[in-house]
PDB file of C-alpha atoms in Angstrom:
ATOM      1  CA  MET A   1       0.000   0.000   0.000  1.00 93.00           C
ATOM      2  CA  THR A   2       1.454   3.343  -1.037  1.00 94.00           C
ATOM      3  CA  ARG A   3       0.424   6.970  -1.037  1.00 93.00           C
ATOM      4  CA  ASN A   4      -1.009   6.464  -4.539  1.00 93.00           C
ATOM      5  CA  GLY A   5      -2.958   3.288  -3.796  1.00 93.00           C
ATOM      6  CA  ILE A   6      -1.971  -0.342  -4.121  1.00 95.00           C
ATOM      7  CA  HIS A   7       1.204  -0.606  -6.159  1.00 95.00           C
ATOM      8  CA  PHE A   8       1.671  -3.891  -7.988  1.00 93.00           C
ATOM      9  CA  ASN A   9       4.063  -4.512 -10.845  1.00 90.00           C
ATOM     10  CA  GLY A  10       4.351  -0.814 -11.682  1.00 91.00           C
ATOM     11  CA  LEU A  11       0.566  -0.312 -11.739  1.00 94.00           C
ATOM     12  CA  TYR A  12      -1.770   1.280  -9.195  1.00 95.00           C
ATOM     13  CA  TYR A  13      -5.062  -0.124  -7.930  1.00 96.00           C
ATOM     14  CA  SER A  14      -7.796   0.951  -5.550  1.00 95.00           C
ATOM     15  CA  ASN A  15     -11.355   0.195  -4.514  1.00 94.00           C
ATOM     16  CA  LYS A  16     -14.181   1.761  -2.516  1.00 94.00           C
ATOM     17  CA  GLU A  17     -13.024   0.379   0.846  1.00 92.00           C
ATOM     18  CA  ILE A  18      -9.482   1.706   0.370  1.00 92.00           C
ATOM     19  CA  GLU A  19     -10.902   5.133  -0.380  1.00 93.00           C
ATOM     20  CA  GLU A  20     -13.406   5.040   2.513  1.00 92.00           C
ATOM     21  CA  ARG A  21     -10.709   3.985   4.995  1.00 92.00           C
ATOM     22  CA  ASN A  22      -8.265   6.589   3.583  1.00 92.00           C
ATOM     23  CA  LEU A  23      -5.534   3.958   3.380  1.00 91.00           C
ATOM     24  CA  ALA A  24      -3.559   5.989   0.821  1.00 91.00           C
ATOM     25  CA  SER A  25      -3.490   8.921   3.242  1.00 92.00           C
ATOM     26  CA  ILE A  26      -2.342   6.624   6.041  1.00 91.00           C
ATOM     27  CA  ALA A  27       0.424   5.299   3.768  1.00 92.00           C
ATOM     28  CA  ARG A  28       1.377   8.882   2.914  1.00 92.00           C
ATOM     29  CA  SER A  29       1.828   9.846   6.559  1.00 92.00           C
ATOM     30  CA  SER A  30       2.905   6.530   8.135  1.00 91.00           C
ATOM     31  CA  GLY A  31       4.797   4.893   5.278  1.00 92.00           C
ATOM     32  CA  GLN A  32       3.917   2.106   2.885  1.00 91.00           C
ATOM     33  CA  TRP A  33       3.260  -1.531   3.792  1.00 92.00           C
ATOM     34  CA  LYS A  34       2.944  -4.873   2.023  1.00 93.00           C
ATOM     35  CA  LEU A  35      -0.341  -6.623   1.294  1.00 93.00           C
ATOM     36  CA  GLU A  36      -1.048 -10.133   0.075  1.00 93.00           C
ATOM     37  CA  ALA A  37      -2.300 -10.106  -3.518  1.00 95.00           C
ATOM     38  CA  ARG A  38      -3.542 -12.468  -6.233  1.00 95.00           C
ATOM     39  CA  ILE A  39      -3.588 -11.635  -9.926  1.00 93.00           C
ATOM     40  CA  ASP A  40      -5.160 -12.808 -13.147  1.00 93.00           C
ATOM     41  CA  GLU A  41      -2.284 -12.806 -15.632  1.00 92.00           C
ATOM     42  CA  ASN A  42      -4.730 -12.229 -18.500  1.00 95.00           C
ATOM     43  CA  THR A  43      -5.705  -8.723 -17.400  1.00 94.00           C
ATOM     44  CA  THR A  44      -4.321  -5.662 -15.672  1.00 94.00           C
ATOM     45  CA  ASN A  45      -7.825  -4.321 -15.029  1.00 96.00           C
ATOM     46  CA  HIS A  46      -8.061  -5.766 -11.535  1.00 96.00           C
ATOM     47  CA  ILE A  47      -6.254  -7.661  -8.790  1.00 96.00           C
ATOM     48  CA  TYR A  48      -7.363  -9.253  -5.523  1.00 96.00           C
ATOM     49  CA  VAL A  49      -5.846  -7.975  -2.288  1.00 95.00           C
ATOM     50  CA  LYS A  50      -6.196  -8.872   1.390  1.00 94.00           C
ATOM     51  CA  LEU A  51      -6.589  -5.566   3.196  1.00 91.00           C
ATOM     52  CA  ASP A  52      -6.768  -7.348   6.561  1.00 89.00           C
ATOM     53  CA  LYS A  53      -5.145 -10.691   7.397  1.00 88.00           C
ATOM     54  CA  ASN A  54      -8.366 -12.149   8.803  1.00 90.00           C
ATOM     55  CA  LYS A  55     -10.610 -11.100   5.899  1.00 91.00           C
ATOM     56  CA  ASN A  56     -11.153 -12.356   2.377  1.00 94.00           C
ATOM     57  CA  PHE A  57      -9.476 -10.972  -0.723  1.00 95.00           C
ATOM     58  CA  GLU A  58     -10.971  -7.727  -2.034  1.00 93.00           C
ATOM     59  CA  LEU A  59     -11.344  -6.891  -5.717  1.00 96.00           C
ATOM     60  CA  CYS A  60      -9.322  -3.776  -6.603  1.00 96.00           C
ATOM     61  CA  TYR A  61      -9.518  -1.962  -9.922  1.00 96.00           C
ATOM     62  CA  LEU A  62      -6.838  -0.287 -11.995  1.00 95.00           C
ATOM     63  CA  SER A  63      -6.648   3.359 -10.986  1.00 95.00           C
ATOM     64  CA  PRO A  64      -6.901   6.238 -13.480  1.00 93.00           C
ATOM     65  CA  ARG A  65      -3.193   6.878 -12.907  1.00 91.00           C
ATOM     66  CA  SER A  66      -2.453   3.558 -14.691  1.00 92.00           C
ATOM     67  CA  ARG A  67      -5.147   3.842 -17.386  1.00 92.00           C
ATOM     68  CA  MET A  68      -2.558   3.435 -20.138  1.00 91.00           C
ATOM     69  CA  PHE A  69      -2.414  -0.264 -19.244  1.00 92.00           C
ATOM     70  CA  LYS A  70      -6.179  -0.877 -19.273  1.00 94.00           C
ATOM     71  CA  ASP A  71      -7.281  -4.078 -21.044  1.00 94.00           C
ATOM     72  CA  LYS A  72      -3.703  -5.366 -21.329  1.00 94.00           C
ATOM     73  CA  SER A  73      -2.360  -8.642 -20.018  1.00 94.00           C
ATOM     74  CA  MET A  74       0.187  -8.551 -17.206  1.00 92.00           C
ATOM     75  CA  TYR A  75       2.786  -9.735 -19.743  1.00 93.00           C
ATOM     76  CA  GLU A  76       1.985  -6.842 -22.117  1.00 93.00           C
ATOM     77  CA  SER A  77       2.128  -4.420 -19.210  1.00 92.00           C
ATOM     78  CA  GLU A  78       5.600  -5.620 -18.197  1.00 92.00           C
ATOM     79  CA  PHE A  79       6.787  -5.420 -21.807  1.00 92.00           C
ATOM     80  CA  ILE A  80       5.511  -1.846 -22.206  1.00 90.00           C
ATOM     81  CA  GLN A  81       7.051  -0.764 -18.897  1.00 89.00           C
ATOM     82  CA  ASP A  82      10.410  -2.315 -19.853  1.00 90.00           C
ATOM     83  CA  TRP A  83      10.261  -0.519 -23.205  1.00 88.00           C
ATOM     84  CA  LEU A  84       9.436   2.806 -21.523  1.00 85.00           C
ATOM     85  CA  ASP A  85      12.279   2.322 -19.025  1.00 84.00           C
ATOM     86  CA  SER A  86      14.768   1.591 -21.810  1.00 84.00           C
ATOM     87  CA  LYS A  87      13.537   4.632 -23.740  1.00 78.00           C
ATOM     88  CA  LYS A  88      14.100   6.818 -20.659  1.00 77.00           C
ATOM     89  CA  GLU A  89      17.636   5.422 -20.326  1.00 72.00           C
ATOM     90  CA  LEU A  90      18.388   6.179 -23.969  1.00 71.00           C
ATOM     91  CA  THR A  91      16.987   9.712 -23.843  1.00 70.00           C
ATOM     92  CA  PRO A  92      17.375  11.034 -20.316  1.00 68.00           C
ATOM     93  CA  ILE A  93      15.958  14.443 -19.484  1.00 69.00           C
ATOM     94  CA  SER A  94      18.642  17.074 -19.855  1.00 72.00           C
ATOM     95  CA  VAL A  95      18.885  20.834 -20.198  1.00 75.00           C
ATOM     96  CA  THR A  96      19.183  20.370 -23.964  1.00 76.00           C
ATOM     97  CA  SER A  97      16.069  18.193 -24.208  1.00 73.00           C
ATOM     98  CA  ILE A  98      14.085  20.721 -22.146  1.00 79.00           C
ATOM     99  CA  ASP A  99      15.310  23.562 -24.377  1.00 80.00           C
ATOM    100  CA  ASP A 100      14.375  21.561 -27.497  1.00 83.00           C
ATOM    101  CA  HIS A 101      10.898  20.939 -26.081  1.00 81.00           C
ATOM    102  CA  GLN A 102      10.442  24.634 -25.281  1.00 86.00           C
ATOM    103  CA  ASN A 103      11.643  25.644 -28.758  1.00 87.00           C
ATOM    104  CA  ARG A 104       9.168  23.230 -30.411  1.00 89.00           C
ATOM    105  CA  HIS A 105       6.414  24.646 -28.212  1.00 88.00           C
ATOM    106  CA  HIS A 106       7.254  28.231 -29.223  1.00 89.00           C
ATOM    107  CA  VAL A 107       7.439  27.345 -32.932  1.00 89.00           C
ATOM    108  CA  THR A 108       4.062  25.625 -32.740  1.00 90.00           C
ATOM    109  CA  LYS A 109       2.536  28.545 -30.848  1.00 89.00           C
ATOM    110  CA  ASN A 110       3.856  31.071 -33.365  1.00 88.00           C
ATOM    111  CA  ALA A 111       2.688  28.968 -36.302  1.00 87.00           C
ATOM    112  CA  LYS A 112      -0.832  28.828 -34.844  1.00 87.00           C
ATOM    113  CA  LYS A 113      -0.838  32.616 -34.351  1.00 86.00           C
ATOM    114  CA  GLU A 114       0.255  33.190 -37.942  1.00 85.00           C
ATOM    115  CA  ALA A 115      -2.330  30.757 -39.251  1.00 84.00           C
ATOM    116  CA  THR A 116      -5.039  32.603 -37.315  1.00 83.00           C
ATOM    117  CA  ILE A 117      -3.884  35.961 -38.728  1.00 82.00           C
ATOM    118  CA  LEU A 118      -3.819  34.581 -42.293  1.00 79.00           C
ATOM    119  CA  LYS A 119      -7.386  33.231 -41.953  1.00 76.00           C
ATOM    120  CA  ARG A 120      -8.743  36.727 -41.208  1.00 71.00           C
TER     121      ARG A 120
END
C-alpha cells in the first residue's frame, strides 16, 4: 500500500473500501506496507488484495493513474514498462532536451498565431 494506492508490478489499484478507509493517506503519513495479492495474468484491469489478514481478498480496480495499461495482459504491461524504461535510459531528461521541447512549443505557438492571422 502506497500513497497512490496499491502498487503492484508498476501499476496502481484501488477500490471503494481503500478510499473510505483513507488507506492511501495513512500510507502517505505513516509509510507504505505490504499486502497479500492475487492476480489474473490475462488482465491488468483488476487484482485481488487482502486488506486485513483475517478477511477475504478484495477486488481492486486499476486506478486512473495507470489507465494506459487498461485491457492489457500482465505480460503486455511488463513489456511496455520495460520498453518505456529503456527509452528513458536512452533519452534522459537534460537541459538540452528541455530547451528543445520549449523551442518546439514556441514554434508551434507562433505557427498557430500566424495561421489565425492569415485566416482573417
